[in-house]
XYZ file of C-alpha atoms in Angstrom:
721
model
C 120.159 110.969 100.843
C 121.766 114.039 99.233
C 119.852 115.156 96.144
C 123.168 115.409 94.298
C 123.018 111.617 93.910
C 120.347 112.135 91.261
C 122.961 113.708 88.974
C 125.297 110.705 89.025
C 125.918 108.904 85.708
C 124.675 105.510 86.946
C 121.306 106.913 87.957
C 120.979 108.877 84.709
C 121.797 105.732 82.690
C 119.204 103.707 84.594
C 116.508 106.344 84.060
C 117.243 106.576 80.324
C 117.141 102.792 80.024
C 113.790 102.647 81.816
C 112.379 105.350 79.525
C 113.594 103.446 76.465
C 111.908 100.249 77.682
C 108.675 102.152 78.308
C 108.711 103.584 74.783
C 109.362 100.150 73.285
C 106.564 98.662 75.356
C 104.155 101.343 74.174
C 105.197 100.675 70.567
C 104.397 96.961 70.976
C 107.949 95.649 70.925
C 107.301 93.293 73.861
C 104.004 92.038 72.472
C 103.876 88.267 72.101
C 103.418 87.410 68.436
C 101.647 84.162 67.623
C 102.483 82.662 64.189
C 99.518 82.625 61.843
C 99.818 78.903 61.140
C 99.726 78.160 64.893
C 96.500 80.002 65.686
C 94.416 76.967 64.728
C 95.855 74.961 67.630
C 93.382 76.518 70.021
C 90.496 74.808 68.182
C 91.852 71.312 68.740
C 90.536 69.199 71.565
C 93.997 67.858 72.456
C 97.472 69.080 71.497
C 100.809 67.534 72.496
C 103.300 70.198 73.644
C 106.962 69.363 74.234
C 109.224 71.742 76.113
C 111.262 72.542 79.207
C 109.930 73.469 82.639
C 111.031 77.065 83.257
C 109.623 77.948 86.694
C 108.859 76.521 90.128
C 105.534 74.829 90.737
C 102.960 77.271 92.115
C 99.299 76.943 93.027
C 96.259 79.196 92.859
C 92.504 78.686 92.828
C 92.617 77.186 89.343
C 95.156 74.528 90.296
C 98.883 73.831 90.157
C 100.777 75.468 87.328
C 104.224 75.864 85.775
C 105.685 77.907 82.933
C 106.980 75.836 80.042
C 109.371 76.939 77.293
C 107.767 75.009 74.429
C 109.750 73.745 71.436
C 107.144 71.682 69.565
C 103.343 71.492 69.483
C 101.385 69.020 67.428
C 104.584 67.789 65.791
C 105.486 71.286 64.497
C 108.082 73.804 65.734
C 106.511 75.932 68.457
C 108.814 78.484 70.094
C 106.382 79.935 72.619
C 106.128 80.309 76.371
C 103.121 78.467 77.791
C 101.436 78.684 81.181
C 100.372 75.086 81.858
C 97.773 74.120 84.479
C 98.553 70.557 85.519
C 96.031 67.756 86.126
C 94.405 67.865 89.529
C 96.304 65.639 91.991
C 98.566 64.416 89.188
C 101.179 61.865 90.277
C 104.039 63.785 88.629
C 103.082 67.309 89.678
C 105.222 67.448 92.822
C 108.239 65.909 91.085
C 108.574 68.501 88.305
C 111.757 70.575 88.470
C 113.030 73.490 86.370
C 115.068 72.234 83.430
C 113.215 68.925 82.955
C 111.970 68.060 79.463
C 108.250 67.286 79.599
C 105.389 66.394 77.282
C 101.951 67.846 78.015
C 98.696 66.708 76.415
C 95.772 69.072 76.715
C 93.928 72.001 75.208
C 95.483 75.346 74.297
C 93.859 78.753 74.364
C 94.833 82.400 74.175
C 94.859 84.531 77.348
C 91.577 86.384 77.721
C 91.066 90.104 77.542
C 88.969 91.828 80.215
C 85.293 91.714 79.258
C 84.281 94.596 81.523
C 85.963 97.453 83.407
C 87.637 96.290 86.589
C 88.147 92.689 85.466
C 91.509 90.953 85.416
C 93.471 91.530 82.208
C 94.849 88.045 81.702
C 96.326 88.812 78.289
C 98.124 91.938 79.455
C 99.412 90.299 82.641
C 100.843 87.257 80.851
C 101.951 89.229 77.791
C 104.285 91.307 79.961
C 105.858 88.025 81.035
C 106.272 86.727 77.497
C 103.444 84.175 77.740
C 101.232 83.803 74.689
C 99.341 80.587 75.468
C 97.517 78.897 78.341
C 97.171 75.128 78.468
C 94.837 72.933 80.483
C 96.874 69.745 80.615
C 95.181 66.373 80.932
C 98.345 64.283 81.040
C 101.987 64.987 81.952
C 105.016 62.875 81.042
C 108.675 63.550 81.854
C 110.686 62.992 78.674
C 114.083 63.568 80.279
C 114.463 63.732 84.044
C 118.141 64.726 84.045
C 118.596 68.479 83.778
C 121.423 70.307 82.065
C 124.158 72.177 83.932
C 122.514 75.524 83.285
C 119.365 74.438 85.135
C 120.925 72.262 87.836
C 121.257 74.907 90.541
C 117.655 76.036 90.093
C 116.525 72.398 90.157
C 118.283 71.835 93.489
C 116.749 75.010 94.917
C 113.275 73.892 93.812
C 113.820 70.483 95.434
C 114.791 72.191 98.710
C 111.701 74.408 98.565
C 109.410 71.431 97.974
C 111.016 69.646 100.933
C 110.421 72.578 103.301
C 106.850 73.005 102.068
C 106.235 69.259 102.478
C 107.366 69.439 106.105
C 104.794 72.168 106.789
C 102.012 70.250 105.033
C 102.668 67.030 106.971
C 102.974 68.571 110.440
C 100.482 71.473 110.354
C 96.891 71.979 109.348
C 96.021 73.053 105.787
C 95.538 76.737 106.650
C 98.549 76.909 108.983
C 100.778 75.168 106.418
C 99.855 77.663 103.693
C 100.496 80.643 105.958
C 103.871 79.287 107.086
C 104.817 78.547 103.464
C 103.952 82.130 102.569
C 105.933 83.578 105.479
C 109.050 81.484 104.817
C 108.992 80.960 101.047
C 106.545 83.481 99.562
C 104.188 80.801 98.150
C 101.067 81.065 100.279
C 98.761 79.062 98.000
C 94.980 79.539 97.810
C 93.643 80.574 101.216
C 89.953 80.860 102.015
C 88.258 84.036 100.827
C 87.664 85.302 104.368
C 91.274 84.745 105.421
C 92.669 86.247 102.240
C 90.463 89.322 102.578
C 91.378 89.788 106.246
C 95.110 89.646 105.474
C 94.672 92.107 102.616
C 92.559 94.542 104.632
C 95.087 94.414 107.476
C 97.798 95.538 105.030
C 100.171 92.617 105.635
C 99.753 90.668 102.414
C 103.372 91.522 101.550
C 104.469 89.147 104.310
C 103.023 86.134 102.439
C 104.039 87.007 98.873
C 107.444 87.670 97.250
C 109.159 90.508 99.123
C 112.722 91.547 99.733
C 112.234 91.396 103.519
C 112.530 87.593 103.443
C 115.919 87.713 101.694
C 117.044 90.487 104.035
C 116.146 88.346 107.063
C 118.117 85.351 105.711
C 121.116 87.544 104.876
C 121.039 89.156 108.312
C 120.919 85.765 110.054
C 123.789 84.475 107.906
C 125.841 87.608 108.655
C 125.357 87.139 112.399
C 126.443 83.493 112.232
C 129.403 84.104 109.938
C 130.794 87.075 111.818
C 132.503 84.800 114.362
C 133.499 82.068 111.920
C 134.959 83.736 108.801
C 137.088 86.744 107.909
C 135.390 89.524 105.902
C 136.146 88.172 102.405
C 135.200 84.572 103.248
C 132.137 85.789 105.102
C 131.043 87.720 102.028
C 131.305 84.581 99.877
C 129.596 82.345 102.438
C 126.720 84.737 103.114
C 126.372 85.364 99.372
C 126.115 81.624 98.718
C 123.403 81.214 101.362
C 121.444 84.271 100.214
C 121.771 83.377 96.531
C 120.544 79.819 97.075
C 117.582 81.082 99.101
C 116.787 83.592 96.327
C 116.635 80.710 93.846
C 114.514 78.693 96.283
C 111.818 81.346 96.387
C 111.765 81.880 92.629
C 114.232 84.768 92.064
C 111.414 87.247 91.427
C 112.202 90.955 91.211
C 111.744 91.703 94.966
C 114.074 88.849 95.960
C 116.624 89.703 93.283
C 116.565 93.369 94.288
C 117.345 92.599 97.934
C 120.134 90.138 97.124
C 121.823 92.258 94.425
C 121.623 95.412 96.548
C 123.267 93.597 99.468
C 125.971 92.186 97.171
C 126.732 95.634 95.709
C 126.846 97.240 99.153
C 129.195 94.607 100.637
C 131.405 94.514 97.550
C 131.908 98.285 97.737
C 132.889 97.978 101.401
C 135.443 95.243 100.641
C 136.955 97.264 97.774
C 137.320 100.379 99.911
C 134.708 102.342 97.979
C 132.002 104.456 99.520
C 129.003 102.171 100.133
C 125.601 103.691 99.742
C 122.047 102.386 99.749
C 121.038 104.582 96.826
C 123.896 103.399 94.620
C 123.244 99.747 95.518
C 119.553 100.114 94.718
C 120.271 101.764 91.359
C 122.817 99.132 90.380
C 120.457 96.284 91.304
C 117.636 97.792 89.233
C 119.897 98.176 86.202
C 121.161 94.592 86.541
C 117.643 93.136 86.788
C 116.389 95.074 83.779
C 119.413 94.115 81.719
C 118.787 90.421 82.377
C 114.960 90.514 82.295
C 113.583 93.686 80.677
C 109.977 92.526 81.019
C 110.209 92.765 84.823
C 109.784 96.530 84.507
C 106.087 96.056 83.726
C 105.369 93.641 86.586
C 103.799 94.595 89.894
C 106.663 93.072 91.899
C 109.391 95.242 90.361
C 107.315 98.421 90.560
C 106.223 97.939 94.151
C 109.615 96.929 95.548
C 111.474 99.870 94.005
C 108.768 102.399 94.822
C 108.843 101.354 98.479
C 112.648 101.358 98.680
C 112.878 104.729 96.894
C 110.613 106.336 99.468
C 112.624 104.857 102.324
C 115.964 105.943 100.857
C 114.715 109.521 100.415
C 112.869 109.984 103.709
C 114.390 107.768 106.393
C 117.661 109.736 106.865
C 115.590 112.824 107.619
C 113.312 110.887 109.940
C 116.289 109.527 111.898
C 117.748 113.018 112.232
C 114.407 114.424 113.387
C 113.948 111.912 116.209
C 115.234 113.345 119.520
C 118.346 111.640 120.860
C 117.068 111.807 124.416
C 114.248 109.366 123.672
C 114.728 105.807 124.961
C 115.970 103.277 122.455
C 112.729 101.293 122.261
C 110.743 104.471 121.641
C 113.050 105.510 118.801
C 112.863 102.051 117.209
C 109.072 102.033 117.462
C 108.923 105.451 115.828
C 111.222 104.272 113.042
C 109.068 101.195 112.375
C 105.954 103.387 112.264
C 107.655 105.800 109.877
C 108.709 102.935 107.602
C 105.134 101.615 107.489
C 103.656 105.022 106.706
C 106.196 105.788 103.971
C 105.744 102.394 102.302
C 101.949 102.738 102.397
C 102.154 106.214 100.866
C 104.499 105.137 98.088
C 102.441 102.055 97.172
C 98.954 103.584 97.308
C 98.585 104.050 93.494
C 99.786 100.486 92.897
C 97.204 99.209 95.392
C 94.546 100.991 93.351
C 95.870 99.703 90.018
C 96.491 96.048 90.871
C 94.248 95.244 93.840
C 91.501 97.895 93.909
C 91.728 98.148 97.686
C 93.993 99.838 100.190
C 94.523 99.192 103.907
C 94.254 102.292 106.071
C 95.316 100.427 109.220
C 98.325 98.878 107.470
C 100.784 101.175 109.245
C 99.591 100.065 112.689
C 99.287 96.401 111.737
C 102.812 96.296 110.330
C 104.261 97.643 113.573
C 103.022 94.486 115.320
C 103.014 91.803 112.634
C 106.298 92.542 110.798
C 108.490 91.775 113.855
C 106.284 88.776 114.602
C 106.717 87.506 111.033
C 110.510 87.553 111.441
C 110.250 85.437 114.580
C 107.825 83.039 112.885
C 110.088 82.767 109.847
C 113.042 81.730 112.011
C 110.925 79.220 113.883
C 109.605 77.863 110.604
C 113.074 77.065 109.277
C 114.041 75.429 112.593
C 110.782 73.489 112.494
C 111.493 72.183 108.975
C 115.148 71.380 109.741
C 114.453 69.427 112.937
C 111.740 67.314 111.231
C 109.231 67.685 114.060
C 106.420 65.147 113.914
C 102.743 66.163 114.158
C 101.463 66.486 117.702
C 104.805 67.338 119.293
C 105.035 70.469 121.484
C 107.088 72.421 118.943
C 104.545 71.676 116.174
C 101.742 72.793 118.487
C 103.644 76.005 119.302
C 104.161 76.872 115.613
C 100.499 76.179 114.820
C 99.422 78.348 117.774
C 101.580 81.233 116.532
C 100.056 80.977 113.066
C 96.546 81.021 114.519
C 97.442 84.064 116.631
C 98.833 85.768 113.520
C 95.559 85.164 111.682
C 93.494 86.383 114.637
C 95.483 89.610 114.687
C 94.851 90.021 110.957
C 91.121 89.520 111.478
C 91.118 91.985 114.366
C 92.907 94.719 112.427
C 90.679 94.161 109.392
C 87.544 94.486 111.554
C 88.418 97.997 112.725
C 86.277 100.845 111.351
C 87.614 102.093 108.023
C 90.308 99.407 108.049
C 90.370 99.290 104.250
C 88.798 101.275 101.426
C 88.002 100.475 97.824
C 90.195 102.312 95.327
C 89.727 103.195 91.687
C 92.719 103.083 89.326
C 94.345 106.476 88.820
C 94.978 108.022 85.449
C 98.506 108.762 84.273
C 98.164 112.419 85.190
C 96.684 111.483 88.560
C 99.650 109.216 89.363
C 102.107 111.972 88.402
C 100.313 114.523 90.587
C 100.198 112.102 93.521
C 103.922 111.312 93.476
C 104.899 114.968 93.025
C 102.966 115.845 96.160
C 104.282 112.842 98.126
C 107.899 113.506 97.159
C 107.391 117.137 98.088
C 106.540 116.025 101.617
C 109.304 113.397 101.836
C 112.149 115.788 100.954
C 111.307 118.175 103.792
C 112.928 120.213 105.329
C 114.429 121.147 101.942
C 111.718 123.775 101.613
C 112.590 125.115 98.192
C 112.639 121.678 96.563
C 109.522 120.660 98.455
C 107.639 123.790 97.432
C 108.706 123.369 93.805
C 107.473 119.774 93.656
C 104.155 120.630 95.275
C 103.588 123.624 92.991
C 104.281 121.453 89.941
C 101.804 118.884 91.216
C 99.103 121.489 91.809
C 99.611 123.045 88.380
C 99.413 119.659 86.688
C 96.274 118.771 88.622
C 94.638 122.102 87.717
C 95.622 121.807 84.063
C 94.251 118.299 83.654
C 90.998 119.301 85.359
C 90.533 122.289 83.048
C 91.352 120.165 80.004
C 88.693 117.621 80.943
C 86.090 120.331 81.478
C 86.926 121.934 78.133
C 85.966 118.696 76.344
C 82.588 117.631 77.724
C 81.876 114.082 76.642
C 79.085 111.688 77.532
C 80.343 108.112 77.715
C 78.285 104.940 77.620
C 79.902 101.674 78.738
C 78.029 98.465 77.927
C 78.848 95.572 80.239
C 79.076 92.048 78.903
C 77.119 89.821 81.260
C 76.365 86.106 80.841
C 72.607 86.220 81.519
C 71.663 89.851 81.599
C 72.663 93.310 80.549
C 73.783 96.549 82.112
C 75.296 99.853 81.016
C 77.002 102.805 82.693
C 76.338 106.334 81.449
C 78.559 109.230 82.502
C 77.545 112.823 81.788
C 79.892 115.788 81.313
C 78.786 117.396 84.567
C 79.838 114.307 86.522
C 76.527 112.481 86.944
C 76.342 108.698 86.596
C 73.407 106.551 85.558
C 73.135 102.780 85.782
C 70.895 101.299 83.089
C 69.757 97.803 84.088
C 71.567 95.573 86.563
C 71.070 92.068 85.267
C 73.588 89.286 85.649
C 76.246 88.976 88.364
C 76.189 91.940 90.730
C 79.930 91.599 91.349
C 80.674 92.492 87.734
C 78.560 95.650 87.980
C 80.186 96.647 91.275
C 83.701 96.108 89.886
C 82.831 98.243 86.856
C 81.548 101.035 89.101
C 84.691 100.842 91.216
C 86.980 100.827 88.165
C 85.284 103.973 86.861
C 85.647 105.673 90.241
C 81.881 105.955 90.816
C 81.135 106.757 94.445
C 77.380 107.269 94.026
C 74.898 106.616 91.251
C 72.526 109.472 90.461
C 69.853 107.387 88.772
C 69.122 103.743 88.089
C 67.021 102.936 85.032
C 65.408 99.527 84.550
C 64.160 98.941 81.011
C 62.049 95.842 81.655
C 60.647 93.489 84.215
C 62.450 90.316 83.167
C 65.098 89.209 85.642
C 67.912 89.640 83.118
C 67.585 93.388 83.674
C 67.327 93.727 87.444
C 68.498 90.416 88.952
C 71.664 91.908 90.521
C 70.065 95.175 91.618
C 69.580 94.192 95.252
C 73.269 93.562 95.902
C 74.305 96.615 93.885
C 72.101 98.875 95.995
C 73.373 97.246 99.181
C 76.991 98.113 98.289
C 76.617 101.314 96.250
C 75.148 104.666 97.182
C 72.271 105.821 95.027
C 71.676 109.595 94.973
C 71.608 110.910 98.547
C 70.151 107.769 100.087
C 71.515 106.904 103.507
C 71.123 103.618 105.423
C 68.599 105.227 107.779
C 66.248 105.899 104.890
C 65.882 102.210 104.132
C 62.910 101.851 106.432
C 59.312 101.082 105.778
C 58.184 104.524 106.869
C 60.116 106.155 104.028
C 57.893 104.473 101.468
C 55.225 107.050 102.268
C 57.576 109.895 101.405
C 58.194 108.339 98.005
C 54.442 108.270 97.359
C 54.154 112.013 98.023
C 56.894 112.919 95.551
C 56.102 110.200 93.021
C 54.766 112.659 90.478
C 57.862 114.880 90.495
C 61.024 112.758 90.806
C 62.274 109.229 90.524
C 65.510 107.335 90.740
C 64.443 104.181 88.945
C 62.199 104.173 85.902
C 60.773 100.883 84.696
C 60.093 100.822 80.970
C 58.882 97.880 78.938
C 59.741 97.969 75.250
C 56.817 95.849 73.995
C 53.702 94.321 75.357
C 54.269 90.663 76.261
C 52.683 88.112 74.009
C 50.113 85.685 75.336
C 52.649 82.861 75.296
C 55.028 84.826 77.528
C 52.544 86.232 80.056
C 52.986 83.435 82.576
C 56.749 83.901 82.496
C 56.346 87.673 82.827
C 54.044 87.171 85.810
C 56.707 85.074 87.522
C 59.294 87.802 86.877
C 56.951 90.386 88.357
C 56.322 88.297 91.453
C 60.108 88.092 91.891
C 60.334 91.862 91.430
C 57.697 92.375 94.117
C 60.001 90.596 96.576
C 62.888 92.887 95.571
C 61.054 96.209 95.614
C 60.285 96.375 99.369
C 64.024 96.200 100.122
C 64.819 99.288 98.049
C 65.469 102.698 99.624
C 62.736 105.278 99.352
C 64.596 107.453 96.862
C 64.910 104.643 94.352
C 61.377 103.353 94.141
C 60.250 102.449 90.614
C 57.362 104.780 89.958
C 56.826 104.992 86.205
C 56.490 102.660 83.283
C 56.011 103.232 79.590
C 54.580 100.629 77.272
C 54.674 100.684 73.497
C 51.939 98.568 71.937
C 52.498 97.022 68.539
C 49.574 96.287 66.247
C 45.886 96.935 66.897
C 44.450 97.336 70.364
C 43.082 94.072 71.702
C 40.290 94.185 74.227
C 39.481 96.698 76.875
C 42.093 98.366 79.008
C 43.548 96.126 81.637
C 45.370 96.849 84.845
C 47.982 94.373 86.100
C 49.360 94.783 89.553
C 52.219 93.442 91.635
C 50.677 91.977 94.750
C 52.242 90.480 97.819
C 54.730 87.637 97.275
C 52.864 84.450 96.539
C 49.722 86.034 95.008
C 48.933 85.466 91.354
C 48.744 88.396 88.932
C 45.165 89.534 88.513
C 43.327 91.223 85.687
C 40.725 93.904 86.241
C 38.457 95.815 83.892
C 35.835 98.508 84.232
C 33.242 96.150 85.676
C 32.676 96.202 89.432
C 34.512 93.412 91.219
C 36.666 92.589 88.230
C 39.813 93.263 90.237
C 39.154 90.202 92.374
C 38.145 87.775 89.656
C 40.484 85.398 87.884
C 40.659 85.859 84.105
C 38.493 83.479 82.136
C 39.826 81.402 79.267
C 38.130 82.006 75.910
C 38.689 80.565 72.474
C 39.921 82.684 69.592
C 36.442 82.783 68.035
C 34.867 83.995 71.298
C 37.483 86.713 71.677
C 36.928 87.851 68.077
C 33.161 87.980 68.502
C 33.512 89.968 71.700
C 35.860 92.476 70.088
C 33.613 92.958 67.059
C 30.556 93.622 69.222
C 32.310 96.181 71.382
C 32.241 99.804 70.295
C 35.349 101.894 70.918
C 34.901 104.239 73.824
C 36.896 106.338 76.215
C 38.592 104.166 78.846
C 38.008 104.940 82.487
C 39.920 102.417 84.526
C 39.151 101.835 88.128
C 42.393 101.377 90.059
C 42.609 98.859 92.896
C 44.906 101.255 94.781
C 43.657 103.515 97.594
C 42.311 106.841 96.483
C 44.912 108.692 98.528
C 47.745 107.156 96.545
C 46.244 107.609 93.031
C 47.547 110.220 90.661
C 46.752 111.038 87.092
C 47.886 108.136 84.940
C 47.649 110.022 81.611
C 49.768 112.971 80.487
C 48.286 116.345 79.847
C 47.366 117.141 76.226
C 50.127 118.819 74.319
C 52.873 117.438 76.517
C 55.788 115.480 75.103
C 54.589 112.343 76.828
C 51.020 112.635 75.459
C 49.959 109.651 73.387
C 52.042 107.052 75.226
C 50.785 104.787 77.959
C 51.795 105.589 81.539
C 51.908 103.554 84.719
C 53.152 103.981 88.233
C 54.757 101.771 90.849
C 54.064 103.382 94.174
C 54.317 102.546 97.854
C 51.458 101.177 99.855
C 50.614 103.261 102.892
C 49.468 100.254 104.887
C 51.569 97.166 104.269
C 54.689 98.558 102.578
C 54.597 96.302 99.508
C 54.770 97.635 95.976
C 51.781 97.902 93.695
C 51.656 98.993 90.118
C 49.376 99.322 87.196
C 49.759 99.461 83.454
C 47.257 101.160 81.219
C 47.434 100.030 77.616
C 45.118 99.465 74.702
C 42.284 101.906 74.433
C 43.667 104.020 77.257
C 46.594 104.851 74.990
C 44.288 106.332 72.405
C 41.990 108.091 74.837
C 42.152 111.828 75.242
C 41.908 113.794 78.473
């Protein structure tokens, strides 16, 4: 593509229009406003919503859903767009068509904001699509089944899609039917977690979701069939009718609309005797889509399809010129397919990080094999649906076998070393630097332009780095967990601390990934109740802590932690208050659970210190509580010989008071049940900052490898050296 195309008026108009939409979006122009008198609807148990179905029926893990253009809610005017989840296995779900007037009874709510970093922003995602409400419908009724003329074509297309999908569901297994529906129609449905992850890690998820390649395949097949039947003008109309109807069948999302409109612009220019060009067709299709649906600019589909096509338009002419003409045809085609895969992966890498948090490294190799196979399977799928093959027939068995082979290839590619990596979302400056460097490589061998783009990217990267270092800030992010708590602390020099890890470990891991944390420098646990460390085991299994490597997670490394226990630690256990007598049994159960967790920790993250603040007067002599092997009860020991092996006796309040009154205060000398080789000074030196507060240590056992600990409180806190 000549770079002079960038100076054409159509491209300049499209860029200015996109910039204007971005400014309006930032100013809140596209924000969905909910009337103040309608906000109370979300508190009602059941609300009747009347409106028009505005989208095809889709399905995800939460159930079947449609978008509804609502007119009334609760008997009042209600001009809002609602995402309605239909009743499970409802009798009318499959019969809904765009344009039908329906009545939904259920509960309304607002889309949720993300509670923690890395979580799905439901409100932002639906707000960019003009949706302000979500409804969990309990009952569905069709008020008017006949659709108006404006919706009739879309209703017919939806009926055809449901027919094709029904053929797959009746003749194939559940998993095979969903994969074939995704390959042919772009509606894959909820696959199992393992299958979905394998397809994503193989880098071929675009084959099962809305993509322009499906429309391109249908248009190419129609062109081949119509070339011998119609003259050029009639062929253009016939192929356009077939491609347009298929675009409506699959939902007319931005990727489908881009492919169809670009083809129409290209063929129309050829018929009119104008110079056809891929760049001009792509620009015209983008402008047409944004004029009709401005909100598509902020969707992942529009961004990904035009980023991929832009990279191909810029780089592929140079790749084709660079390939030697003496190479055999199949070698040149293989090299072109590989180049297409690499360019698309490079252009979409920031969007993978922003929307999916994961990128496939082996995607370029997997696409070389699975993209041609998907075209063959798509053609066979349409023949399969058209011929109405019954289950068990040879053709049905052949299609099912091809789907199973496709899935096996996905699993094989995803199992390769470093097949996929976790990605953290890039900042605005990071995205700009990335695309400047990528475009600098794609425009080669225009060395001056390439060097200019790369120099601009390097300067921007250096400037943003210096600006961040000039403003050192320590950030603390508190995570909202259902049954626990956790916080992330980032220091100006780049260190990261994790304070507590209670609650779901997946939430903590997603927050670490969203913040771009590759290793945690220190983990701090502020208490022994399970709401503060319950998810720590899984976090440590999936996240590097300091310089710990997998080889260090062996029992022999516990001895190394004992030798350096007095100088460094990666996890500090601190209890805010002494547990009351009514909570000691519950605390003992938490500590027994912790004793099962501690042996699985790496050596560099052993909990080795504990601080206890005692409220009120000191009660009784100093006690030492220890974490014994799993299954043993917590024991209490005192200064008396053999007390470490005796069970505590139960005394009345009067007996405890008499014993305290008869005991004179004295310096506490506790006798630890730990081996002498593993004991260290439990009290701080006089004059130190830690003097006057109780100290304890969790250290490794040299013999059995299970954790022991002690806590010195009471009179030991007041005792001097």
